[in-house]
PDB file of N, CA, C and O in Angstrom:
ATOM      1  N   MET A   1      98.683 234.042  88.849  1.00  0.00           N
ATOM      2  CA  MET A   1      99.367 235.309  89.056  1.00  0.00           C
ATOM      3  C   MET A   1      98.360 236.404  89.364  1.00  0.00           C
ATOM      4  O   MET A   1      97.227 236.344  88.930  1.00  0.00           O
ATOM      5  N   ALA A   2      98.871 237.428  90.063  1.00  0.00           N
ATOM      6  CA  ALA A   2      98.010 238.553  90.393  1.00  0.00           C
ATOM      7  C   ALA A   2      97.666 239.331  89.132  1.00  0.00           C
ATOM      8  O   ALA A   2      98.378 239.278  88.142  1.00  0.00           O
ATOM      9  N   GLU A   3      96.580 240.083  89.218  1.00  0.00           N
ATOM     10  CA  GLU A   3      96.142 240.879  88.072  1.00  0.00           C
ATOM     11  C   GLU A   3      97.260 241.801  87.613  1.00  0.00           C
ATOM     12  O   GLU A   3      97.940 242.441  88.401  1.00  0.00           O
ATOM     13  N   GLY A   4      97.490 241.840  86.317  1.00  0.00           N
ATOM     14  CA  GLY A   4      98.524 242.700  85.768  1.00  0.00           C
ATOM     15  C   GLY A   4      99.906 242.071  85.735  1.00  0.00           C
ATOM     16  O   GLY A   4     100.823 242.611  85.154  1.00  0.00           O
ATOM     17  N   GLN A   5     100.062 240.916  86.343  1.00  0.00           N
ATOM     18  CA  GLN A   5     101.370 240.286  86.400  1.00  0.00           C
ATOM     19  C   GLN A   5     101.823 239.751  85.056  1.00  0.00           C
ATOM     20  O   GLN A   5     103.004 239.529  84.851  1.00  0.00           O
ATOM     21  N   ASP A   6     100.903 239.526  84.130  1.00  0.00           N
ATOM     22  CA  ASP A   6     101.297 239.021  82.821  1.00  0.00           C
ATOM     23  C   ASP A   6     101.321 240.121  81.759  1.00  0.00           C
ATOM     24  O   ASP A   6     101.621 239.876  80.603  1.00  0.00           O
ATOM     25  N   LYS A   7     101.060 241.350  82.152  1.00  0.00           N
ATOM     26  CA  LYS A   7     101.100 242.489  81.226  1.00  0.00           C
ATOM     27  C   LYS A   7     102.562 242.743  80.851  1.00  0.00           C
ATOM     28  O   LYS A   7     103.443 242.725  81.709  1.00  0.00           O
ATOM     29  N   PRO A   8     102.830 242.984  79.576  1.00  0.00           N
ATOM     30  CA  PRO A   8     104.211 243.297  79.176  1.00  0.00           C
ATOM     31  C   PRO A   8     104.739 244.511  79.933  1.00  0.00           C
ATOM     32  O   PRO A   8     104.045 245.533  80.054  1.00  0.00           O
ATOM     33  N   ILE A   9     105.943 244.420  80.431  1.00  0.00           N
ATOM     34  CA  ILE A   9     106.528 245.484  81.236  1.00  0.00           C
ATOM     35  C   ILE A   9     106.595 246.793  80.471  1.00  0.00           C
ATOM     36  O   ILE A   9     106.342 247.859  81.027  1.00  0.00           O
ATOM     37  N   GLY A  10     106.881 246.734  79.180  1.00  0.00           N
ATOM     38  CA  GLY A  10     106.979 247.937  78.371  1.00  0.00           C
ATOM     39  C   GLY A  10     105.665 248.689  78.241  1.00  0.00           C
ATOM     40  O   GLY A  10     105.648 249.864  77.874  1.00  0.00           O
ATOM     41  N   GLU A  11     104.558 248.035  78.534  1.00  0.00           N
ATOM     42  CA  GLU A  11     103.246 248.671  78.448  1.00  0.00           C
ATOM     43  C   GLU A  11     102.768 249.201  79.803  1.00  0.00           C
ATOM     44  O   GLU A  11     101.708 249.803  79.894  1.00  0.00           O
ATOM     45  N   MET A  12     103.551 248.959  80.855  1.00  0.00           N
ATOM     46  CA  MET A  12     103.158 249.382  82.197  1.00  0.00           C
ATOM     47  C   MET A  12     103.592 250.814  82.467  1.00  0.00           C
ATOM     48  O   MET A  12     104.648 251.255  82.011  1.00  0.00           O
ATOM     49  N   SER A  13     102.776 251.512  83.242  1.00  0.00           N
ATOM     50  CA  SER A  13     103.201 252.810  83.755  1.00  0.00           C
ATOM     51  C   SER A  13     104.221 252.538  84.861  1.00  0.00           C
ATOM     52  O   SER A  13     104.369 251.402  85.326  1.00  0.00           O
ATOM     53  N   PHE A  14     104.911 253.576  85.294  1.00  0.00           N
ATOM     54  CA  PHE A  14     105.855 253.409  86.397  1.00  0.00           C
ATOM     55  C   PHE A  14     105.143 252.831  87.615  1.00  0.00           C
ATOM     56  O   PHE A  14     105.643 251.910  88.257  1.00  0.00           O
ATOM     57  N   GLU A  15     103.968 253.370  87.920  1.00  0.00           N
ATOM     58  CA  GLU A  15     103.236 252.932  89.106  1.00  0.00           C
ATOM     59  C   GLU A  15     102.820 251.473  88.999  1.00  0.00           C
ATOM     60  O   GLU A  15     102.887 250.727  89.983  1.00  0.00           O
ATOM     61  N   GLU A  16     102.383 251.057  87.815  1.00  0.00           N
ATOM     62  CA  GLU A  16     102.016 249.648  87.613  1.00  0.00           C
ATOM     63  C   GLU A  16     103.227 248.744  87.786  1.00  0.00           C
ATOM     64  O   GLU A  16     103.135 247.692  88.419  1.00  0.00           O
ATOM     65  N   ALA A  17     104.353 249.147  87.222  1.00  0.00           N
ATOM     66  CA  ALA A  17     105.572 248.337  87.327  1.00  0.00           C
ATOM     67  C   ALA A  17     106.030 248.257  88.773  1.00  0.00           C
ATOM     68  O   ALA A  17     106.435 247.182  89.239  1.00  0.00           O
ATOM     69  N   LEU A  18     105.945 249.346  89.508  1.00  0.00           N
ATOM     70  CA  LEU A  18     106.342 249.343  90.909  1.00  0.00           C
ATOM     71  C   LEU A  18     105.435 248.433  91.733  1.00  0.00           C
ATOM     72  O   LEU A  18     105.919 247.645  92.566  1.00  0.00           O
ATOM     73  N   ARG A  19     104.115 248.511  91.489  1.00  0.00           N
ATOM     74  CA  ARG A  19     103.182 247.624  92.211  1.00  0.00           C
ATOM     75  C   ARG A  19     103.458 246.161  91.875  1.00  0.00           C
ATOM     76  O   ARG A  19     103.448 245.303  92.762  1.00  0.00           O
ATOM     77  N   ALA A  20     103.712 245.872  90.591  1.00  0.00           N
ATOM     78  CA  ALA A  20     104.005 244.496  90.180  1.00  0.00           C
ATOM     79  C   ALA A  20     105.294 244.009  90.834  1.00  0.00           C
ATOM     80  O   ALA A  20     105.387 242.849  91.261  1.00  0.00           O
ATOM     81  N   LEU A  21     106.277 244.884  90.954  1.00  0.00           N
ATOM     82  CA  LEU A  21     107.526 244.525  91.613  1.00  0.00           C
ATOM     83  C   LEU A  21     107.287 244.228  93.086  1.00  0.00           C
ATOM     84  O   LEU A  21     107.806 243.244  93.621  1.00  0.00           O
ATOM     85  N   GLU A  22     106.480 245.044  93.743  1.00  0.00           N
ATOM     86  CA  GLU A  22     106.160 244.818  95.157  1.00  0.00           C
ATOM     87  C   GLU A  22     105.463 243.480  95.355  1.00  0.00           C
ATOM     88  O   GLU A  22     105.780 242.726  96.285  1.00  0.00           O
ATOM     89  N   VAL A  23     104.509 243.155  94.479  1.00  0.00           N
ATOM     90  CA  VAL A  23     103.804 241.874  94.559  1.00  0.00           C
ATOM     91  C   VAL A  23     104.783 240.725  94.353  1.00  0.00           C
ATOM     92  O   VAL A  23     104.752 239.712  95.078  1.00  0.00           O
ATOM     93  N   THR A  24     105.670 240.866  93.381  1.00  0.00           N
ATOM     94  CA  THR A  24     106.650 239.830  93.075  1.00  0.00           C
ATOM     95  C   THR A  24     107.561 239.594  94.275  1.00  0.00           C
ATOM     96  O   THR A  24     107.803 238.443  94.658  1.00  0.00           O
ATOM     97  N   VAL A  25     108.032 240.660  94.885  1.00  0.00           N
ATOM     98  CA  VAL A  25     108.910 240.537  96.045  1.00  0.00           C
ATOM     99  C   VAL A  25     108.179 239.859  97.199  1.00  0.00           C
ATOM    100  O   VAL A  25     108.729 238.954  97.850  1.00  0.00           O
ATOM    101  N   ARG A  26     106.938 240.255  97.441  1.00  0.00           N
ATOM    102  CA  ARG A  26     106.159 239.620  98.525  1.00  0.00           C
ATOM    103  C   ARG A  26     105.992 238.122  98.279  1.00  0.00           C
ATOM    104  O   ARG A  26     106.117 237.319  99.208  1.00  0.00           O
ATOM    105  N   ARG A  27     105.726 237.753  97.024  1.00  0.00           N
ATOM    106  CA  ARG A  27     105.561 236.332  96.706  1.00  0.00           C
ATOM    107  C   ARG A  27     106.859 235.580  96.926  1.00  0.00           C
ATOM    108  O   ARG A  27     106.860 234.477  97.459  1.00  0.00           O
ATOM    109  N   LEU A  28     107.969 236.155  96.528  1.00  0.00           N
ATOM    110  CA  LEU A  28     109.263 235.501  96.727  1.00  0.00           C
ATOM    111  C   LEU A  28     109.592 235.385  98.213  1.00  0.00           C
ATOM    112  O   LEU A  28     110.105 234.357  98.665  1.00  0.00           O
ATOM    113  N   GLU A  29     109.299 236.429  98.963  1.00  0.00           N
ATOM    114  CA  GLU A  29     109.590 236.420 100.395  1.00  0.00           C
ATOM    115  C   GLU A  29     108.709 235.457 101.175  1.00  0.00           C
ATOM    116  O   GLU A  29     109.089 235.007 102.256  1.00  0.00           O
ATOM    117  N   SER A  30     107.559 235.113 100.627  1.00  0.00           N
ATOM    118  CA  SER A  30     106.645 234.213 101.330  1.00  0.00           C
ATOM    119  C   SER A  30     107.232 232.823 101.507  1.00  0.00           C
ATOM    120  O   SER A  30     106.917 232.124 102.454  1.00  0.00           O
ATOM    121  N   GLY A  31     108.096 232.416 100.576  1.00  0.00           N
ATOM    122  CA  GLY A  31     108.695 231.092 100.665  1.00  0.00           C
ATOM    123  C   GLY A  31     107.750 229.975 100.264  1.00  0.00           C
ATOM    124  O   GLY A  31     108.108 228.804 100.365  1.00  0.00           O
ATOM    125  N   ASP A  32     106.563 230.311  99.805  1.00  0.00           N
ATOM    126  CA  ASP A  32     105.560 229.304  99.440  1.00  0.00           C
ATOM    127  C   ASP A  32     105.519 229.027  97.948  1.00  0.00           C
ATOM    128  O   ASP A  32     104.576 228.403  97.472  1.00  0.00           O
ATOM    129  N   VAL A  33     106.507 229.482  97.219  1.00  0.00           N
ATOM    130  CA  VAL A  33     106.509 229.355  95.771  1.00  0.00           C
ATOM    131  C   VAL A  33     107.488 228.246  95.367  1.00  0.00           C
ATOM    132  O   VAL A  33     108.613 228.207  95.859  1.00  0.00           O
ATOM    133  N   PRO A  34     107.058 227.337  94.490  1.00  0.00           N
ATOM    134  CA  PRO A  34     107.973 226.288  94.026  1.00  0.00           C
ATOM    135  C   PRO A  34     109.214 226.896  93.358  1.00  0.00           C
ATOM    136  O   PRO A  34     109.181 228.018  92.843  1.00  0.00           O
ATOM    137  N   LEU A  35     110.298 226.137  93.360  1.00  0.00           N
ATOM    138  CA  LEU A  35     111.575 226.620  92.855  1.00  0.00           C
ATOM    139  C   LEU A  35     111.480 227.171  91.436  1.00  0.00           C
ATOM    140  O   LEU A  35     111.964 228.280  91.169  1.00  0.00           O
ATOM    141  N   ASP A  36     110.890 226.430  90.510  1.00  0.00           N
ATOM    142  CA  ASP A  36     110.807 226.895  89.127  1.00  0.00           C
ATOM    143  C   ASP A  36     110.063 228.222  89.024  1.00  0.00           C
ATOM    144  O   ASP A  36     110.474 229.126  88.291  1.00  0.00           O
ATOM    145  N   GLU A  37     108.977 228.346  89.756  1.00  0.00           N
ATOM    146  CA  GLU A  37     108.219 229.597  89.738  1.00  0.00           C
ATOM    147  C   GLU A  37     109.016 230.724  90.405  1.00  0.00           C
ATOM    148  O   GLU A  37     108.966 231.866  89.966  1.00  0.00           O
ATOM    149  N   SER A  38     109.774 230.394  91.452  1.00  0.00           N
ATOM    150  CA  SER A  38     110.619 231.390  92.111  1.00  0.00           C
ATOM    151  C   SER A  38     111.627 231.970  91.134  1.00  0.00           C
ATOM    152  O   SER A  38     111.871 233.185  91.126  1.00  0.00           O
ATOM    153  N   ILE A  39     112.210 231.118  90.295  1.00  0.00           N
ATOM    154  CA  ILE A  39     113.178 231.584  89.307  1.00  0.00           C
ATOM    155  C   ILE A  39     112.502 232.519  88.315  1.00  0.00           C
ATOM    156  O   ILE A  39     113.033 233.583  87.982  1.00  0.00           O
ATOM    157  N   GLU A  40     111.313 232.140  87.845  1.00  0.00           N
ATOM    158  CA  GLU A  40     110.566 232.994  86.915  1.00  0.00           C
ATOM    159  C   GLU A  40     110.208 234.326  87.568  1.00  0.00           C
ATOM    160  O   GLU A  40     110.314 235.389  86.932  1.00  0.00           O
ATOM    161  N   LEU A  41     109.775 234.278  88.827  1.00  0.00           N
ATOM    162  CA  LEU A  41     109.426 235.495  89.545  1.00  0.00           C
ATOM    163  C   LEU A  41     110.655 236.392  89.718  1.00  0.00           C
ATOM    164  O   LEU A  41     110.575 237.612  89.552  1.00  0.00           O
ATOM    165  N   TYR A  42     111.787 235.780  90.040  1.00  0.00           N
ATOM    166  CA  TYR A  42     113.008 236.562  90.215  1.00  0.00           C
ATOM    167  C   TYR A  42     113.393 237.253  88.906  1.00  0.00           C
ATOM    168  O   TYR A  42     113.735 238.432  88.906  1.00  0.00           O
ATOM    169  N   GLU A  43     113.311 236.526  87.805  1.00  0.00           N
ATOM    170  CA  GLU A  43     113.646 237.111  86.502  1.00  0.00           C
ATOM    171  C   GLU A  43     112.713 238.271  86.167  1.00  0.00           C
ATOM    172  O   GLU A  43     113.145 239.330  85.715  1.00  0.00           O
ATOM    173  N   ARG A  44     111.411 238.076  86.374  1.00  0.00           N
ATOM    174  CA  ARG A  44     110.449 239.163  86.099  1.00  0.00           C
ATOM    175  C   ARG A  44     110.693 240.327  87.049  1.00  0.00           C
ATOM    176  O   ARG A  44     110.639 241.488  86.640  1.00  0.00           O
ATOM    177  N   GLY A  45     110.984 240.028  88.289  1.00  0.00           N
ATOM    178  CA  GLY A  45     111.268 241.079  89.255  1.00  0.00           C
ATOM    179  C   GLY A  45     112.464 241.915  88.846  1.00  0.00           C
ATOM    180  O   GLY A  45     112.441 243.147  88.975  1.00  0.00           O
ATOM    181  N   GLU A  46     113.496 241.270  88.327  1.00  0.00           N
ATOM    182  CA  GLU A  46     114.678 241.998  87.881  1.00  0.00           C
ATOM    183  C   GLU A  46     114.341 242.889  86.688  1.00  0.00           C
ATOM    184  O   GLU A  46     114.805 244.033  86.609  1.00  0.00           O
ATOM    185  N   GLU A  47     113.527 242.402  85.766  1.00  0.00           N
ATOM    186  CA  GLU A  47     113.111 243.221  84.621  1.00  0.00           C
ATOM    187  C   GLU A  47     112.246 244.397  85.082  1.00  0.00           C
ATOM    188  O   GLU A  47     112.381 245.510  84.571  1.00  0.00           O
ATOM    189  N   LEU A  48     111.372 244.156  86.047  1.00  0.00           N
ATOM    190  CA  LEU A  48     110.553 245.250  86.589  1.00  0.00           C
ATOM    191  C   LEU A  48     111.435 246.278  87.284  1.00  0.00           C
ATOM    192  O   LEU A  48     111.237 247.487  87.133  1.00  0.00           O
ATOM    193  N   ARG A  49     112.426 245.819  88.031  1.00  0.00           N
ATOM    194  CA  ARG A  49     113.339 246.728  88.714  1.00  0.00           C
ATOM    195  C   ARG A  49     114.087 247.595  87.705  1.00  0.00           C
ATOM    196  O   ARG A  49     114.202 248.810  87.866  1.00  0.00           O
ATOM    197  N   LYS A  50     114.576 246.966  86.645  1.00  0.00           N
ATOM    198  CA  LYS A  50     115.297 247.713  85.611  1.00  0.00           C
ATOM    199  C   LYS A  50     114.390 248.758  84.953  1.00  0.00           C
ATOM    200  O   LYS A  50     114.821 249.886  84.688  1.00  0.00           O
ATOM    201  N   ALA A  51     113.145 248.383  84.680  1.00  0.00           N
ATOM    202  CA  ALA A  51     112.205 249.312  84.047  1.00  0.00           C
ATOM    203  C   ALA A  51     111.921 250.498  84.969  1.00  0.00           C
ATOM    204  O   ALA A  51     111.901 251.653  84.523  1.00  0.00           O
ATOM    205  N   CYS A  52     111.717 250.226  86.255  1.00  0.00           N
ATOM    206  CA  CYS A  52     111.467 251.307  87.208  1.00  0.00           C
ATOM    207  C   CYS A  52     112.689 252.209  87.317  1.00  0.00           C
ATOM    208  O   CYS A  52     112.563 253.441  87.314  1.00  0.00           O
ATOM    209  N   GLN A  53     113.880 251.623  87.400  1.00  0.00           N
ATOM    210  CA  GLN A  53     115.093 252.419  87.522  1.00  0.00           C
ATOM    211  C   GLN A  53     115.311 253.288  86.286  1.00  0.00           C
ATOM    212  O   GLN A  53     115.692 254.453  86.398  1.00  0.00           O
ATOM    213  N   ALA A  54     115.049 252.735  85.111  1.00  0.00           N
ATOM    214  CA  ALA A  54     115.215 253.505  83.880  1.00  0.00           C
ATOM    215  C   ALA A  54     114.274 254.707  83.864  1.00  0.00           C
ATOM    216  O   ALA A  54     114.656 255.814  83.450  1.00  0.00           O
ATOM    217  N   ARG A  55     113.045 254.510  84.328  1.00  0.00           N
ATOM    218  CA  ARG A  55     112.090 255.622  84.349  1.00  0.00           C
ATOM    219  C   ARG A  55     112.479 256.667  85.380  1.00  0.00           C
ATOM    220  O   ARG A  55     112.333 257.873  85.146  1.00  0.00           O
ATOM    221  N   LEU A  56     112.990 256.211  86.524  1.00  0.00           N
ATOM    222  CA  LEU A  56     113.464 257.162  87.533  1.00  0.00           C
ATOM    223  C   LEU A  56     114.673 257.945  87.015  1.00  0.00           C
ATOM    224  O   LEU A  56     114.767 259.151  87.213  1.00  0.00           O
ATOM    225  N   ASP A  57     115.583 257.248  86.345  1.00  0.00           N
ATOM    226  CA  ASP A  57     116.759 257.917  85.776  1.00  0.00           C
ATOM    227  C   ASP A  57     116.345 258.957  84.739  1.00  0.00           C
ATOM    228  O   ASP A  57     116.900 260.058  84.698  1.00  0.00           O
ATOM    229  N   ALA A  58     115.379 258.603  83.902  1.00  0.00           N
ATOM    230  CA  ALA A  58     114.903 259.542  82.879  1.00  0.00           C
ATOM    231  C   ALA A  58     114.238 260.755  83.526  1.00  0.00           C
ATOM    232  O   ALA A  58     114.438 261.891  83.079  1.00  0.00           O
ATOM    233  N   ALA A  59     113.468 260.530  84.575  1.00  0.00           N
ATOM    234  CA  ALA A  59     112.826 261.646  85.269  1.00  0.00           C
ATOM    235  C   ALA A  59     113.870 262.542  85.918  1.00  0.00           C
ATOM    236  O   ALA A  59     113.774 263.773  85.839  1.00  0.00           O
ATOM    237  N   GLN A  60     114.886 261.941  86.526  1.00  0.00           N
ATOM    238  CA  GLN A  60     115.946 262.727  87.151  1.00  0.00           C
ATOM    239  C   GLN A  60     116.704 263.543  86.109  1.00  0.00           C
ATOM    240  O   GLN A  60     117.020 264.710  86.322  1.00  0.00           O
ATOM    241  N   ALA A  61     116.972 262.927  84.968  1.00  0.00           N
ATOM    242  CA  ALA A  61     117.677 263.644  83.902  1.00  0.00           C
ATOM    243  C   ALA A  61     116.861 264.834  83.418  1.00  0.00           C
ATOM    244  O   ALA A  61     117.406 265.913  83.156  1.00  0.00           O
ATOM    245  N   LYS A  62     115.557 264.664  83.306  1.00  0.00           N
ATOM    246  CA  LYS A  62     114.699 265.768  82.873  1.00  0.00           C
ATOM    247  C   LYS A  62     114.706 266.895  83.905  1.00  0.00           C
ATOM    248  O   LYS A  62     114.793 268.070  83.555  1.00  0.00           O
ATOM    249  N   ILE A  63     114.652 266.512  85.175  1.00  0.00           N
ATOM    250  CA  ILE A  63     114.698 267.504  86.247  1.00  0.00           C
ATOM    251  C   ILE A  63     116.025 268.257  86.200  1.00  0.00           C
ATOM    252  O   ILE A  63     116.070 269.472  86.361  1.00  0.00           O
ATOM    253  N   ASP A  64     117.102 267.527  85.949  1.00  0.00           N
ATOM    254  CA  ASP A  64     118.428 268.141  85.882  1.00  0.00           C
ATOM    255  C   ASP A  64     118.559 269.119  84.725  1.00  0.00           C
ATOM    256  O   ASP A  64     119.432 269.976  84.724  1.00  0.00           O
ATOM    257  N   LYS A  65     117.704 268.996  83.724  1.00  0.00           N
ATOM    258  CA  LYS A  65     117.777 269.860  82.553  1.00  0.00           C
ATOM    259  C   LYS A  65     116.837 271.062  82.648  1.00  0.00           C
ATOM    260  O   LYS A  65     116.557 271.707  81.665  1.00  0.00           O
ATOM    261  N   ILE A  66     116.373 271.373  83.847  1.00  0.00           N
ATOM    262  CA  ILE A  66     115.520 272.547  83.998  1.00  0.00           C
ATOM    263  C   ILE A  66     116.301 273.772  83.538  1.00  0.00           C
ATOM    264  O   ILE A  66     117.444 273.984  83.911  1.00  0.00           O
ATOM    265  N   VAL A  67     115.670 274.553  82.702  1.00  0.00           N
ATOM    266  CA  VAL A  67     116.302 275.745  82.157  1.00  0.00           C
ATOM    267  C   VAL A  67     116.028 276.911  83.106  1.00  0.00           C
ATOM    268  O   VAL A  67     114.894 277.139  83.502  1.00  0.00           O
ATOM    269  N   SER A  68     117.076 277.646  83.449  1.00  0.00           N
ATOM    270  CA  SER A  68     116.934 278.781  84.361  1.00  0.00           C
ATOM    271  C   SER A  68     117.246 280.084  83.648  1.00  0.00           C
ATOM    272  O   SER A  68     118.057 280.123  82.721  1.00  0.00           O
ATOM    273  N   ASP A  69     116.606 281.156  84.121  1.00  0.00           N
ATOM    274  CA  ASP A  69     116.916 282.476  83.570  1.00  0.00           C
ATOM    275  C   ASP A  69     118.152 283.048  84.274  1.00  0.00           C
ATOM    276  O   ASP A  69     118.759 282.391  85.117  1.00  0.00           O
ATOM    277  N   SER A  70     118.516 284.273  83.959  1.00  0.00           N
ATOM    278  CA  SER A  70     119.733 284.877  84.511  1.00  0.00           C
ATOM    279  C   SER A  70     119.670 285.059  86.024  1.00  0.00           C
ATOM    280  O   SER A  70     120.696 285.208  86.671  1.00  0.00           O
ATOM    281  N   GLU A  71     118.477 285.037  86.594  1.00  0.00           N
ATOM    282  CA  GLU A  71     118.318 285.171  88.039  1.00  0.00           C
ATOM    283  C   GLU A  71     118.234 283.806  88.721  1.00  0.00           C
ATOM    284  O   GLU A  71     118.015 283.721  89.920  1.00  0.00           O
ATOM    285  N   GLY A  72     118.381 282.744  87.950  1.00  0.00           N
ATOM    286  CA  GLY A  72     118.339 281.400  88.518  1.00  0.00           C
ATOM    287  C   GLY A  72     116.947 280.839  88.708  1.00  0.00           C
ATOM    288  O   GLY A  72     116.774 279.802  89.325  1.00  0.00           O
ATOM    289  N   LYS A  73     115.949 281.526  88.157  1.00  0.00           N
ATOM    290  CA  LYS A  73     114.569 281.053  88.284  1.00  0.00           C
ATOM    291  C   LYS A  73     114.262 280.080  87.152  1.00  0.00           C
ATOM    292  O   LYS A  73     114.619 280.322  86.003  1.00  0.00           O
ATOM    293  N   PRO A  74     113.581 278.972  87.473  1.00  0.00           N
ATOM    294  CA  PRO A  74     113.219 278.024  86.417  1.00  0.00           C
ATOM    295  C   PRO A  74     112.314 278.680  85.388  1.00  0.00           C
ATOM    296  O   PRO A  74     111.399 279.419  85.724  1.00  0.00           O
ATOM    297  N   THR A  75     112.595 278.429  84.114  1.00  0.00           N
ATOM    298  CA  THR A  75     111.769 278.984  83.049  1.00  0.00           C
ATOM    299  C   THR A  75     111.083 277.893  82.250  1.00  0.00           C
ATOM    300  O   THR A  75     110.307 278.177  81.364  1.00  0.00           O
ATOM    301  N   GLY A  76     111.376 276.658  82.521  1.00  0.00           N
ATOM    302  CA  GLY A  76     110.789 275.533  81.794  1.00  0.00           C
ATOM    303  C   GLY A  76     111.725 274.347  81.867  1.00  0.00           C
ATOM    304  O   GLY A  76     112.633 274.307  82.682  1.00  0.00           O
ATOM    305  N   THR A  77     111.479 273.391  81.013  1.00  0.00           N
ATOM    306  CA  THR A  77     112.333 272.220  80.966  1.00  0.00           C
ATOM    307  C   THR A  77     112.798 272.016  79.543  1.00  0.00           C
ATOM    308  O   THR A  77     112.196 272.503  78.594  1.00  0.00           O
ATOM    309  N   ALA A  78     113.882 271.272  79.423  1.00  0.00           N
ATOM    310  CA  ALA A  78     114.393 270.896  78.115  1.00  0.00           C
ATOM    311  C   ALA A  78     114.461 269.381  78.083  1.00  0.00           C
ATOM    312  O   ALA A  78     114.800 268.759  79.089  1.00  0.00           O
ATOM    313  N   PRO A  79     114.109 268.763  76.963  1.00  0.00           N
ATOM    314  CA  PRO A  79     114.213 267.311  76.891  1.00  0.00           C
ATOM    315  C   PRO A  79     115.635 266.883  77.203  1.00  0.00           C
ATOM    316  O   PRO A  79     116.602 267.560  76.846  1.00  0.00           O
ATOM    317  N   PHE A  80     115.784 265.751  77.869  1.00  0.00           N
ATOM    318  CA  PHE A  80     117.089 265.242  78.263  1.00  0.00           C
ATOM    319  C   PHE A  80     118.025 265.101  77.087  1.00  0.00           C
ATOM    320  O   PHE A  80     119.206 265.393  77.176  1.00  0.00           O
ATOM    321  N   ASP A  81     117.494 264.674  75.937  1.00  0.00           N
ATOM    322  CA  ASP A  81     118.345 264.417  74.780  1.00  0.00           C
ATOM    323  C   ASP A  81     118.566 265.650  73.916  1.00  0.00           C
ATOM    324  O   ASP A  81     119.176 265.574  72.865  1.00  0.00           O
ATOM    325  N   ALA A  82     118.104 266.809  74.374  1.00  0.00           N
ATOM    326  CA  ALA A  82     118.278 268.036  73.600  1.00  0.00           C
ATOM    327  C   ALA A  82     119.730 268.502  73.694  1.00  0.00           C
ATOM    328  O   ALA A  82     120.359 268.379  74.739  1.00  0.00           O
ATOM    329  N   GLU A  83     120.223 269.032  72.617  1.00  0.00           N
ATOM    330  CA  GLU A  83     121.570 269.609  72.617  1.00  0.00           C
ATOM    331  C   GLU A  83     121.524 270.884  73.442  1.00  0.00           C
ATOM    332  O   GLU A  83     120.632 271.692  73.306  1.00  0.00           O
ATOM    333  N   GLY A  84     122.493 271.105  74.268  1.00  0.00           N
ATOM    334  CA  GLY A  84     122.423 272.305  75.055  1.00  0.00           C
ATOM    335  C   GLY A  84     123.701 272.743  75.483  1.00  0.00           C
ATOM    336  O   GLY A  84     124.515 273.365  75.661  1.00  0.00           O
TER     337      GLY A  84
END
């Protein structure tokens, strides 16, 4: 496996997970991978995709929670899970 491919997904940054997903997809698309390994790659790819999507969703939620003043100017951010 490529470097970083065996690192736990939960320990990866978004960028690491995205790169690992790209490598996984390229390997699957190559058609040179035995069936059993293809299944393992597909499963890991799906977990990487979910991890990337969750991080993107969290970032979008944080962006959506930008606090504005009375003139509509951003004044900061509020955590997504904050009561508001």
